[in-house]
Coordinates of C-alpha atoms in Angstrom, one line a residue:
A227 CA -0.7 -0.2 -0.3
F228 CA 1.6 3.6 -0.4
N229 CA -0.8 7.2 -0.7
P230 CA -0.2 9.8 -3.6
A231 CA 2.4 11.2 -1.6
A232 CA 4.6 8.5 -2.2
D233 CA 3.4 7.8 -5.8
R234 CA 4.5 11.1 -7.0
T235 CA 7.7 10.4 -4.7
H236 CA 8.5 7.9 -7.1
E237 CA 7.7 9.4 -10.1
Q238 CA 9.1 12.5 -9.8
I239 CA 12.5 10.5 -9.1
F240 CA 11.8 6.9 -11.6
G241 CA 9.3 8.7 -13.8
V242 CA 7.3 5.8 -13.4
H243 CA 4.5 5.6 -11.2
L244 CA 3.5 3.6 -8.2
R245 CA 1.7 0.4 -8.4
Q246 CA 0.2 -1.8 -5.9
G247 CA 1.9 -5.3 -6.1
S248 CA 5.4 -3.6 -7.1
N249 CA 8.2 -5.1 -6.3
A250 CA 12.1 -4.6 -7.0
G251 CA 11.8 -5.5 -10.3
D252 CA 10.3 -2.5 -10.6
V253 CA 12.8 -0.1 -9.5
P254 CA 15.3 1.6 -12.0
E255 CA 18.6 -0.6 -12.2
G256 CA 20.2 2.0 -11.5
A257 CA 19.1 2.5 -7.7
R258 CA 17.6 -1.4 -7.9
E259 CA 20.9 -3.0 -6.1
V260 CA 20.6 0.0 -3.5
Y261 CA 16.9 -1.6 -2.8
I262 CA 17.1 -4.5 -2.8
E263 CA 19.6 -4.0 0.2
R264 CA 18.1 -1.9 2.2
V265 CA 14.8 -3.2 1.9
A266 CA 17.0 -6.9 3.1
R267 CA 17.9 -5.3 6.0
C268 CA 15.1 -4.0 7.1
L269 CA 13.7 -7.6 6.6
A270 CA 15.8 -8.3 8.7
G271 CA 15.2 -6.4 11.7
E272 CA 16.5 -3.2 11.1
S273 CA 15.4 0.2 11.7
F274 CA 17.2 2.7 9.6
T275 CA 17.2 5.7 8.1
V276 CA 19.7 7.2 5.2
E277 CA 19.2 10.4 3.0
S278 CA 20.0 9.6 -1.0
E279 CA 20.1 12.0 -3.9
F280 CA 18.8 11.2 -7.2
A281 CA 18.5 12.5 -10.1
G282 CA 14.6 13.3 -10.6
S283 CA 13.0 13.0 -14.4
D284 CA 13.1 16.3 -15.4
G285 CA 17.0 15.7 -14.9
E286 CA 17.1 18.1 -11.3
L287 CA 18.5 17.0 -8.3
L288 CA 16.6 16.0 -5.1
S289 CA 17.3 14.9 -1.3
F290 CA 15.2 12.3 0.4
E291 CA 15.9 10.8 3.7
L292 CA 14.6 7.6 3.8
T293 CA 13.1 5.5 6.8
Y294 CA 13.2 1.6 6.8
N295 CA 11.4 0.5 9.5
P296 CA 10.5 -3.3 9.8
V297 CA 6.6 -4.6 10.1
E298 CA 6.1 -6.9 12.6
L299 CA 3.0 -8.9 13.8
R300 CA 3.9 -10.6 16.4
P301 CA 7.8 -10.1 18.3
G302 CA 10.7 -11.0 15.7
E303 CA 8.5 -11.7 13.0
V304 CA 9.5 -9.4 10.5
T305 CA 6.5 -9.8 7.3
G306 CA 7.2 -6.5 5.2
V307 CA 8.9 -2.6 5.3
V308 CA 7.2 0.5 5.8
V309 CA 9.7 3.0 3.8
V310 CA 8.6 6.9 4.9
S311 CA 10.2 8.9 2.2
R312 CA 10.8 12.9 3.2
D313 CA 12.2 15.6 0.5
I314 CA 14.1 17.4 1.9
T315 CA 16.3 19.2 -1.5
G316 CA 14.9 22.7 0.0
K317 CA 16.5 21.6 3.3
K318 CA 19.6 20.8 1.6
R319 CA 19.3 23.6 -0.9
Q320 CA 19.8 26.0 2.3
E321 CA 22.2 24.4 3.7
A322 CA 24.3 25.2 0.4
A323 CA 23.5 28.5 0.3
I324 CA 25.0 28.5 4.6
R325 CA 28.0 27.0 3.8
Q326 CA 28.4 29.4 0.8
S327 CA 27.8 32.5 2.9
E328 CA 29.7 31.4 5.5
A329 CA 32.9 30.7 3.1
N330 CA 32.1 34.0 1.1
L331 CA 32.0 35.8 4.7
R332 CA 35.2 34.0 6.5
A333 CA 37.8 34.8 2.8
I334 CA 36.4 38.9 3.7
F335 CA 37.3 38.1 7.3
E336 CA 40.4 37.1 6.8
S337 CA 41.5 39.2 3.9
S338 CA 40.8 41.9 5.4
D339 CA 44.1 44.0 6.5
D340 CA 42.2 45.0 10.3
G341 CA 42.9 42.9 13.0
I342 CA 39.5 41.3 13.8
A343 CA 38.2 39.8 16.5
L344 CA 35.0 38.3 18.0
L345 CA 34.4 37.6 21.7
D346 CA 31.7 36.9 23.4
T347 CA 30.2 38.2 26.3
A348 CA 33.0 37.7 29.0
A349 CA 36.0 38.7 26.5
C350 CA 36.5 34.9 25.8
V351 CA 38.0 34.7 22.4
L352 CA 35.5 33.3 19.9
A353 CA 37.0 33.6 16.5
F354 CA 39.9 35.8 14.7
N355 CA 41.8 37.3 11.4
S356 CA 45.5 36.4 10.7
A357 CA 45.7 40.3 11.1
A358 CA 44.4 39.7 14.2
D359 CA 46.3 37.9 15.4
R360 CA 50.1 39.0 14.4
R361 CA 49.4 42.2 15.8
H362 CA 48.2 40.5 19.1
Q363 CA 51.5 39.1 18.7
K364 CA 53.9 42.1 18.2
T365 CA 52.0 44.0 20.6
F366 CA 51.2 41.1 23.3
G367 CA 54.0 38.5 22.7
V368 CA 51.9 35.9 22.3
P369 CA 48.9 34.5 19.9
L370 CA 45.2 34.6 20.6
L371 CA 43.7 31.7 21.0
A372 CA 40.2 30.4 20.5
G373 CA 38.2 29.7 23.4
S374 CA 40.8 31.8 26.0
L375 CA 39.9 34.8 27.6
L376 CA 40.8 38.2 25.6
Q377 CA 43.6 39.4 28.1
V378 CA 44.7 42.8 27.3
D379 CA 47.5 45.6 29.4
L380 CA 45.6 48.6 28.9
R381 CA 48.7 51.2 30.0
E382 CA 47.8 54.9 30.4
P383 CA 48.1 56.8 27.5
V384 CA 51.4 58.7 26.6
V385 CA 50.5 62.0 26.5
G386 CA 53.1 64.4 25.2
P387 CA 53.8 68.1 26.0
T388 CA 50.8 70.3 26.3
A389 CA 50.7 73.6 25.3
P390 CA 49.9 76.0 28.2
P391 CA 47.0 78.7 27.8
E392 CA 47.6 81.6 26.0
P393 CA 44.4 84.7 25.7
V394 CA 44.0 85.8 22.3
P395 CA 43.8 89.2 21.7
G396 CA 39.9 90.8 21.5
M397 CA 38.7 87.2 22.1
T398 CA 36.0 86.8 24.3
V399 CA 33.5 83.7 25.6
L400 CA 29.6 84.4 25.1
Y401 CA 28.7 81.1 26.3
D402 CA 30.1 78.4 28.4
D403 CA 28.6 74.8 29.5
D404 CA 29.4 71.1 30.1
D405 CA 28.9 70.6 26.6
V406 CA 30.0 74.4 24.2
V407 CA 31.6 77.0 24.1
V408 CA 31.2 79.8 21.8
V409 CA 33.6 82.2 21.1
D410 CA 34.1 85.4 19.5
K411 CA 37.2 85.7 18.3
P412 CA 38.2 88.5 15.4
V413 CA 38.9 87.7 12.1
G414 CA 42.5 86.6 11.0

């Protein structure tokens, strides 16, 4: 027995509809040996799930998750096989797109001359590019390590000499608060 979805899947993969009483001889030559081996495993009492790719009848690559389960009327007495297929073509395409996107981002990340380090909220290094590692080694004498805490010696900045303030003849402060200073400065 089979449901309409199984018939559509079979037709999509093999180009022919399922029919009551179908057997291994009805499976196209290229897939027949694999089908016979899987059914034999299941008839021996094994349940398992596999992922398979097929060129559909229209040439499109299709991916399916196939779950094989033995049918037992009494414990240990296998009388048949149930195969459940699930089309995972969309899922596989999404996974491939994510892998490609990650590879693209990794290439950008690595090709940057800027040192980039990704840290979690506890300053643990999650990822870094080679420029960040070079700069870290040059500055601190040790390499960056993924999974380690970023330990940085934040010294006080060196302040150079400063010029003492000098009054500018003719300039007056019109307004002054914590954020803004407004001056009236002579031209020149």
